[in-house]
PDB file of C-alpha atoms in Angstrom:
ATOM      1  CA  MET A  13      62.225 158.019  98.153  1.00 69.00           C
ATOM      2  CA  THR A  14      65.464 159.220  96.598  1.00 80.00           C
ATOM      3  CA  THR A  15      65.714 162.949  95.941  1.00 89.00           C
ATOM      4  CA  VAL A  16      66.270 163.959  92.309  1.00 95.00           C
ATOM      5  CA  LEU A  17      67.806 167.351  91.509  1.00 96.00           C
ATOM      6  CA  GLU A  18      67.413 168.594  87.947  1.00 96.00           C
ATOM      7  CA  ALA A  19      70.491 170.081  86.278  1.00 96.00           C
ATOM      8  CA  ALA A  20      71.313 171.576  82.893  1.00 94.00           C
ATOM      9  CA  LYS A  21      74.585 171.632  80.984  1.00 93.00           C
ATOM     10  CA  ARG A  22      76.487 174.928  81.006  1.00 88.00           C
ATOM     11  CA  GLY A  23      78.728 175.736  78.063  1.00 78.00           C
ATOM     12  CA  ASP A  24      79.623 179.397  78.541  1.00 69.00           C
ATOM     13  CA  ARG A  25      82.066 179.765  81.473  1.00 68.00           C
ATOM     14  CA  ARG A  26      82.660 183.529  81.242  1.00 70.00           C
ATOM     15  CA  GLY A  27      82.320 185.510  84.454  1.00 66.00           C
ATOM     16  CA  SER A  28      79.593 187.724  82.972  1.00 69.00           C
ATOM     17  CA  ARG A  29      77.588 184.610  82.119  1.00 80.00           C
ATOM     18  CA  LEU A  30      77.940 183.280  85.677  1.00 84.00           C
ATOM     19  CA  THR A  31      76.579 186.558  87.047  1.00 85.00           C
ATOM     20  CA  LYS A  32      73.558 186.309  84.744  1.00 86.00           C
ATOM     21  CA  ILE A  33      72.955 182.693  85.816  1.00 89.00           C
ATOM     22  CA  ARG A  34      72.861 183.764  89.467  1.00 89.00           C
ATOM     23  CA  GLU A  35      70.562 186.719  88.710  1.00 88.00           C
ATOM     24  CA  GLN A  36      68.132 184.245  87.131  1.00 90.00           C
ATOM     25  CA  GLY A  37      67.955 182.227  90.370  1.00 92.00           C
ATOM     26  CA  HIS A  38      70.332 179.460  89.378  1.00 94.00           C
ATOM     27  CA  VAL A  39      73.653 178.225  90.779  1.00 95.00           C
ATOM     28  CA  PRO A  40      76.592 177.367  88.497  1.00 94.00           C
ATOM     29  CA  GLY A  41      78.401 174.150  89.345  1.00 94.00           C
ATOM     30  CA  VAL A  42      80.430 171.231  88.141  1.00 95.00           C
ATOM     31  CA  VAL A  43      80.008 167.444  88.284  1.00 96.00           C
ATOM     32  CA  TYR A  44      83.027 165.154  88.303  1.00 95.00           C
ATOM     33  CA  GLY A  45      84.011 161.619  89.150  1.00 92.00           C
ATOM     34  CA  LYS A  46      86.320 158.820  88.016  1.00 87.00           C
ATOM     35  CA  ALA A  47      83.778 157.193  85.717  1.00 85.00           C
ATOM     36  CA  PHE A  48      81.676 160.313  85.055  1.00 89.00           C
ATOM     37  CA  GLY A  49      84.357 162.678  83.806  1.00 90.00           C
ATOM     38  CA  ASN A  50      83.780 166.416  84.157  1.00 93.00           C
ATOM     39  CA  GLU A  51      80.733 168.514  83.221  1.00 94.00           C
ATOM     40  CA  SER A  52      79.766 172.137  83.950  1.00 94.00           C
ATOM     41  CA  VAL A  53      76.113 172.512  85.004  1.00 95.00           C
ATOM     42  CA  THR A  54      73.540 174.848  86.511  1.00 95.00           C
ATOM     43  CA  VAL A  55      70.854 173.994  89.074  1.00 96.00           C
ATOM     44  CA  ASP A  56      67.906 175.886  90.502  1.00 96.00           C
ATOM     45  CA  GLU A  57      68.979 177.618  93.733  1.00 94.00           C
ATOM     46  CA  ILE A  58      65.726 176.898  95.612  1.00 94.00           C
ATOM     47  CA  ALA A  59      65.735 173.232  94.565  1.00 95.00           C
ATOM     48  CA  LEU A  60      69.397 172.905  95.614  1.00 95.00           C
ATOM     49  CA  THR A  61      68.702 174.462  99.014  1.00 94.00           C
ATOM     50  CA  LYS A  62      65.759 172.083  99.536  1.00 94.00           C
ATOM     51  CA  THR A  63      67.910 169.093  98.533  1.00 94.00           C
ATOM     52  CA  LEU A  64      70.615 170.063 101.013  1.00 92.00           C
ATOM     53  CA  ARG A  65      68.034 170.504 103.769  1.00 91.00           C
ATOM     54  CA  GLU A  66      66.515 167.079 103.129  1.00 90.00           C
ATOM     55  CA  ASN A  67      69.725 165.102 102.622  1.00 87.00           C
ATOM     56  CA  GLY A  68      72.333 166.893 104.704  1.00 83.00           C
ATOM     57  CA  LYS A  69      75.839 167.778 103.634  1.00 77.00           C
ATOM     58  CA  ASN A  70      76.911 164.169 102.992  1.00 84.00           C
ATOM     59  CA  GLY A  71      73.588 162.793 101.796  1.00 89.00           C
ATOM     60  CA  VAL A  72      73.416 160.837  98.526  1.00 92.00           C
ATOM     61  CA  PHE A  73      70.870 161.961  95.914  1.00 94.00           C
ATOM     62  CA  LYS A  74      70.432 161.756  92.153  1.00 95.00           C
ATOM     63  CA  LEU A  75      71.409 164.491  89.734  1.00 96.00           C
ATOM     64  CA  ALA A  76      69.307 164.385  86.565  1.00 96.00           C
ATOM     65  CA  LEU A  77      71.161 165.624  83.496  1.00 95.00           C
ATOM     66  CA  GLU A  78      69.760 165.235  79.972  1.00 91.00           C
ATOM     67  CA  GLY A  79      67.700 162.173  80.829  1.00 91.00           C
ATOM     68  CA  GLU A  80      70.425 160.417  82.805  1.00 94.00           C
ATOM     69  CA  GLN A  81      70.448 160.163  86.602  1.00 95.00           C
ATOM     70  CA  THR A  82      73.708 159.950  88.528  1.00 95.00           C
ATOM     71  CA  ASP A  83      74.253 159.306  92.236  1.00 94.00           C
ATOM     72  CA  VAL A  84      76.113 162.296  93.683  1.00 95.00           C
ATOM     73  CA  ILE A  85      77.011 164.063  96.906  1.00 93.00           C
ATOM     74  CA  VAL A  86      77.827 167.729  97.370  1.00 92.00           C
ATOM     75  CA  TYR A  87      81.600 167.902  97.575  1.00 90.00           C
ATOM     76  CA  ASP A  88      81.975 171.663  98.013  1.00 91.00           C
ATOM     77  CA  LEU A  89      79.836 174.768  98.384  1.00 92.00           C
ATOM     78  CA  GLN A  90      81.024 178.311  97.852  1.00 93.00           C
ATOM     79  CA  MET A  91      78.978 180.912  99.695  1.00 92.00           C
ATOM     80  CA  ASP A  92      78.574 184.686  99.472  1.00 90.00           C
ATOM     81  CA  SER A  93      79.435 185.536 103.076  1.00 88.00           C
ATOM     82  CA  ILE A  94      77.511 188.831 102.944  1.00 90.00           C
ATOM     83  CA  LYS A  95      74.314 187.694 101.207  1.00 86.00           C
ATOM     84  CA  GLY A  96      74.424 184.120 102.553  1.00 86.00           C
ATOM     85  CA  GLU A  97      73.754 182.783  99.054  1.00 89.00           C
ATOM     86  CA  ILE A  98      75.296 179.768  97.302  1.00 92.00           C
ATOM     87  CA  VAL A  99      77.472 181.012  94.424  1.00 93.00           C
ATOM     88  CA  HIS A 100      78.950 177.689  93.229  1.00 94.00           C
ATOM     89  CA  VAL A 101      78.528 173.967  93.913  1.00 95.00           C
ATOM     90  CA  ASP A 102      80.709 170.926  93.240  1.00 95.00           C
ATOM     91  CA  PHE A 103      78.973 167.548  92.838  1.00 95.00           C
ATOM     92  CA  TYR A 104      80.928 164.300  93.104  1.00 94.00           C
ATOM     93  CA  ALA A 105      79.621 161.442  90.966  1.00 95.00           C
ATOM     94  CA  LEU A 106      79.718 158.294  93.080  1.00 93.00           C
ATOM     95  CA  ASP A 107      80.612 154.685  92.568  1.00 91.00           C
ATOM     96  CA  MET A 108      78.187 153.215  95.082  1.00 91.00           C
ATOM     97  CA  LYS A 109      80.396 150.131  95.537  1.00 92.00           C
ATOM     98  CA  SER A 110      83.569 152.026  96.409  1.00 92.00           C
ATOM     99  CA  GLU A 111      84.442 153.609  99.737  1.00 94.00           C
ATOM    100  CA  LEU A 112      85.284 157.278  99.929  1.00 91.00           C
ATOM    101  CA  ASP A 113      86.465 159.757 102.537  1.00 92.00           C
ATOM    102  CA  ALA A 114      84.081 162.413 103.848  1.00 91.00           C
ATOM    103  CA  ASP A 115      84.146 165.066 106.580  1.00 92.00           C
ATOM    104  CA  VAL A 116      81.323 164.576 109.077  1.00 93.00           C
ATOM    105  CA  PRO A 117      80.198 167.191 111.643  1.00 93.00           C
ATOM    106  CA  VAL A 118      80.668 166.486 115.367  1.00 96.00           C
ATOM    107  CA  VAL A 119      77.665 167.337 117.554  1.00 95.00           C
ATOM    108  CA  THR A 120      77.566 167.194 121.348  1.00 95.00           C
ATOM    109  CA  SER A 121      74.720 165.917 123.515  1.00 95.00           C
ATOM    110  CA  GLY A 122      74.003 166.103 127.237  1.00 94.00           C
ATOM    111  CA  GLU A 123      75.219 168.568 129.850  1.00 93.00           C
ATOM    112  CA  SER A 124      78.648 167.931 131.279  1.00 94.00           C
ATOM    113  CA  ALA A 125      78.931 167.370 135.031  1.00 93.00           C
ATOM    114  CA  GLY A 126      82.123 169.436 134.940  1.00 92.00           C
ATOM    115  CA  VAL A 127      80.337 172.376 133.310  1.00 93.00           C
ATOM    116  CA  LYS A 128      77.694 172.225 136.068  1.00 92.00           C
ATOM    117  CA  ASP A 129      80.574 172.642 138.534  1.00 91.00           C
ATOM    118  CA  GLY A 130      81.799 175.755 136.751  1.00 92.00           C
ATOM    119  CA  GLY A 131      84.135 174.180 134.186  1.00 93.00           C
ATOM    120  CA  VAL A 132      84.327 175.279 130.571  1.00 94.00           C
ATOM    121  CA  LEU A 133      83.651 172.919 127.657  1.00 95.00           C
ATOM    122  CA  GLN A 134      86.261 173.280 124.930  1.00 96.00           C
ATOM    123  CA  GLN A 135      85.610 171.625 121.564  1.00 96.00           C
ATOM    124  CA  ALA A 136      88.808 171.231 119.544  1.00 97.00           C
ATOM    125  CA  VAL A 137      87.413 169.196 116.632  1.00 97.00           C
ATOM    126  CA  TYR A 138      84.229 170.093 114.753  1.00 96.00           C
ATOM    127  CA  GLU A 139      84.530 167.592 111.893  1.00 96.00           C
ATOM    128  CA  LEU A 140      85.877 164.046 111.676  1.00 96.00           C
ATOM    129  CA  SER A 141      87.092 162.339 108.518  1.00 96.00           C
ATOM    130  CA  VAL A 142      85.408 158.988 107.894  1.00 96.00           C
ATOM    131  CA  LYS A 143      85.796 156.245 105.279  1.00 96.00           C
ATOM    132  CA  ALA A 144      82.652 154.448 104.157  1.00 96.00           C
ATOM    133  CA  LEU A 145      80.481 153.446 101.239  1.00 94.00           C
ATOM    134  CA  PRO A 146      78.403 156.425 100.027  1.00 92.00           C
ATOM    135  CA  ASN A 147      75.178 155.218 101.652  1.00 90.00           C
ATOM    136  CA  ASP A 148      76.935 154.506 104.975  1.00 93.00           C
ATOM    137  CA  ILE A 149      78.347 158.002 105.552  1.00 92.00           C
ATOM    138  CA  PRO A 150      76.730 159.292 108.770  1.00 92.00           C
ATOM    139  CA  GLU A 151      75.026 162.691 108.756  1.00 89.00           C
ATOM    140  CA  ASN A 152      76.901 163.565 111.959  1.00 92.00           C
ATOM    141  CA  ILE A 153      78.785 161.922 114.831  1.00 95.00           C
ATOM    142  CA  GLU A 154      77.240 162.501 118.243  1.00 95.00           C
ATOM    143  CA  VAL A 155      79.452 162.827 121.314  1.00 96.00           C
ATOM    144  CA  ASP A 156      77.787 162.501 124.745  1.00 95.00           C
ATOM    145  CA  VAL A 157      79.535 164.770 127.261  1.00 95.00           C
ATOM    146  CA  SER A 158      77.248 164.047 130.244  1.00 94.00           C
ATOM    147  CA  ASN A 159      79.864 162.105 132.241  1.00 93.00           C
ATOM    148  CA  LEU A 160      82.764 164.486 131.712  1.00 95.00           C
ATOM    149  CA  GLU A 161      84.137 166.030 134.907  1.00 95.00           C
ATOM    150  CA  VAL A 162      86.561 168.958 135.094  1.00 95.00           C
ATOM    151  CA  ASN A 163      89.906 168.003 133.441  1.00 95.00           C
ATOM    152  CA  ASP A 164      88.270 165.076 131.601  1.00 96.00           C
ATOM    153  CA  SER A 165      88.457 164.786 127.823  1.00 97.00           C
ATOM    154  CA  ILE A 166      87.219 162.622 124.950  1.00 97.00           C
ATOM    155  CA  GLN A 167      89.647 161.423 122.301  1.00 97.00           C
ATOM    156  CA  VAL A 168      88.920 159.851 118.944  1.00 97.00           C
ATOM    157  CA  LYS A 169      89.735 156.414 120.338  1.00 96.00           C
ATOM    158  CA  ASP A 170      87.003 156.855 122.992  1.00 95.00           C
ATOM    159  CA  LEU A 171      84.208 157.054 120.423  1.00 95.00           C
ATOM    160  CA  GLU A 172      81.928 154.073 119.896  1.00 91.00           C
ATOM    161  CA  VAL A 173      81.360 153.718 116.155  1.00 92.00           C
ATOM    162  CA  GLU A 174      77.700 152.849 115.548  1.00 86.00           C
ATOM    163  CA  GLY A 175      77.720 152.369 111.811  1.00 90.00           C
ATOM    164  CA  LYS A 176      79.565 150.937 108.860  1.00 94.00           C
ATOM    165  CA  TYR A 177      82.388 153.431 108.744  1.00 96.00           C
ATOM    166  CA  THR A 178      85.881 153.977 110.121  1.00 96.00           C
ATOM    167  CA  ILE A 179      87.335 157.236 111.453  1.00 97.00           C
ATOM    168  CA  ASN A 180      90.517 158.431 109.763  1.00 97.00           C
ATOM    169  CA  ASN A 181      91.643 160.870 112.477  1.00 97.00           C
ATOM    170  CA  ASP A 182      94.541 160.133 114.865  1.00 97.00           C
ATOM    171  CA  PRO A 183      93.130 158.010 117.739  1.00 97.00           C
ATOM    172  CA  GLU A 184      94.924 160.242 120.272  1.00 97.00           C
ATOM    173  CA  GLU A 185      93.350 163.455 118.939  1.00 97.00           C
ATOM    174  CA  VAL A 186      91.327 165.264 121.597  1.00 97.00           C
ATOM    175  CA  ILE A 187      87.819 166.205 120.491  1.00 97.00           C
ATOM    176  CA  ILE A 188      86.355 167.745 123.640  1.00 97.00           C
ATOM    177  CA  SER A 189      87.763 168.628 127.060  1.00 96.00           C
ATOM    178  CA  ILE A 190      86.438 170.273 130.207  1.00 96.00           C
ATOM    179  CA  LEU A 191      88.713 173.047 131.463  1.00 95.00           C
ATOM    180  CA  PRO A 192      88.848 174.160 135.120  1.00 93.00           C
ATOM    181  CA  PRO A 193      86.950 177.326 136.042  1.00 86.00           C
ATOM    182  CA  THR A 194      88.845 180.522 135.319  1.00 77.00           C
ATOM    183  CA  GLU A 195      89.779 182.391 138.525  1.00 71.00           C
ATOM    184  CA  GLU A 196      89.143 186.125 138.327  1.00 68.00           C
ATOM    185  CA  PRO A 197      92.111 188.317 139.458  1.00 66.00           C
ATOM    186  CA  GLU A 198      91.596 190.070 142.784  1.00 67.00           C
ATOM    187  CA  GLU A 199      91.236 193.819 142.585  1.00 66.00           C
ATOM    188  CA  PRO A 200      93.838 195.902 144.451  1.00 62.00           C
ATOM    189  CA  GLY A 201      92.737 197.488 147.780  1.00 56.00           C
ATOM    190  CA  LEU A 202      91.072 200.888 147.511  1.00 53.00           C
ATOM    191  CA  GLY A 203      91.060 203.907 149.868  1.00 50.00           C
ATOM    192  CA  GLY A 204      94.145 202.871 151.866  1.00 47.00           C
ATOM    193  CA  GLU A 205      92.652 199.533 152.879  1.00 48.00           C
ATOM    194  CA  THR A 206      94.447 196.210 152.760  1.00 47.00           C
ATOM    195  CA  GLU A 207      93.173 193.213 150.815  1.00 46.00           C
ATOM    196  CA  GLU A 208      91.325 192.078 153.954  1.00 46.00           C
ATOM    197  CA  GLY A 209      89.671 195.497 154.309  1.00 44.00           C
ATOM    198  CA  ALA A 210      91.720 196.515 157.373  1.00 43.00           C
ATOM    199  CA  PRO A 211      93.078 200.112 157.620  1.00 41.00           C
ATOM    200  CA  ALA A 212      96.538 200.582 156.132  1.00 45.00           C
ATOM    201  CA  LEU A 213      99.465 201.137 158.535  1.00 44.00           C
ATOM    202  CA  VAL A 214     100.838 204.704 158.759  1.00 45.00           C
ATOM    203  CA  ASP A 215     104.103 206.067 160.202  1.00 48.00           C
ATOM    204  CA  ALA A 216     102.453 208.268 162.815  1.00 44.00           C
ATOM    205  CA  GLU A 217     101.525 206.778 166.169  1.00 47.00           C
ATOM    206  CA  GLU A 218      97.909 205.773 166.487  1.00 47.00           C
ATOM    207  CA  GLY A 219      95.694 208.764 167.293  1.00 46.00           C
ATOM    208  CA  ASP A 220      98.430 211.375 166.553  1.00 50.00           C
ATOM    209  CA  GLU A 221      98.321 213.719 163.642  1.00 54.00           C
ATOM    210  CA  ALA A 222     101.309 213.647 161.285  1.00 55.00           C
ATOM    211  CA  LYS A 223     103.828 216.446 161.930  1.00 60.00           C
ATOM    212  CA  THR A 224     105.410 218.608 159.280  1.00 61.00           C
ATOM    213  CA  PRO A 225     109.259 218.849 158.989  1.00 59.00           C
ATOM    214  CA  GLU A 226     109.053 222.460 160.322  1.00 62.00           C
ATOM    215  CA  GLU A 227     107.166 221.309 163.447  1.00 64.00           C
ATOM    216  CA  GLU A 228     109.701 218.520 164.090  1.00 62.00           C
ATOM    217  CA  ALA A 229     112.655 220.996 163.778  1.00 61.00           C
ATOM    218  CA  LYS A 230     110.974 223.417 166.219  1.00 61.00           C
ATOM    219  CA  GLU A 231     110.545 220.629 168.828  1.00 64.00           C
ATOM    220  CA  LYS A 232     114.267 219.762 168.604  1.00 58.00           C
ATOM    221  CA  GLU A 233     115.264 223.437 169.193  1.00 57.00           C
ATOM    222  CA  GLU A 234     113.028 223.522 172.314  1.00 55.00           C
TER     223      GLU A 234
END
């Protein structure tokens, strides 16, 4: 069943009006698209959050505006980093028969053999750009790292595409690599001991106490 998110037109774009909209539990936004044009709207914050949870970032749903329903995706979200609240949303009105580009999250699965041996997994790419029809955009792209040993890596060209989409990134781009274990620097010897723990060499002969310059001068006079 396709999700439907109710929206209302928004005419007043003043900053004070936007603050009041947010205080009333709504999120200001805009809808745009080649055939749709451009329209400022507001949506209920709770309903928007529920829609995002059910459909994911790239999920297609319907936006209901004054009796008309339009297929849209969320193109951009602006967040309040302190409160964690959505402060603005951009909807993109879709042509369901035309391909579009979308950024899709990369998620890893499995436990790398190299990590088990002490290596460190380094993820260089967290999103991949894909081209697909709106309904064929994947929610995420899973990368299995189970067979990666230390110094192994996975590039874009190594991925097996399991859907009706193409990846726009450079095929040589490294997504994930397993780095060798980091060697900790050895601490310098303490208490006059060498790195191997043996006593440090001294100038005096073994078993003799060190003599002062005055004692050495007295011996020469004798």
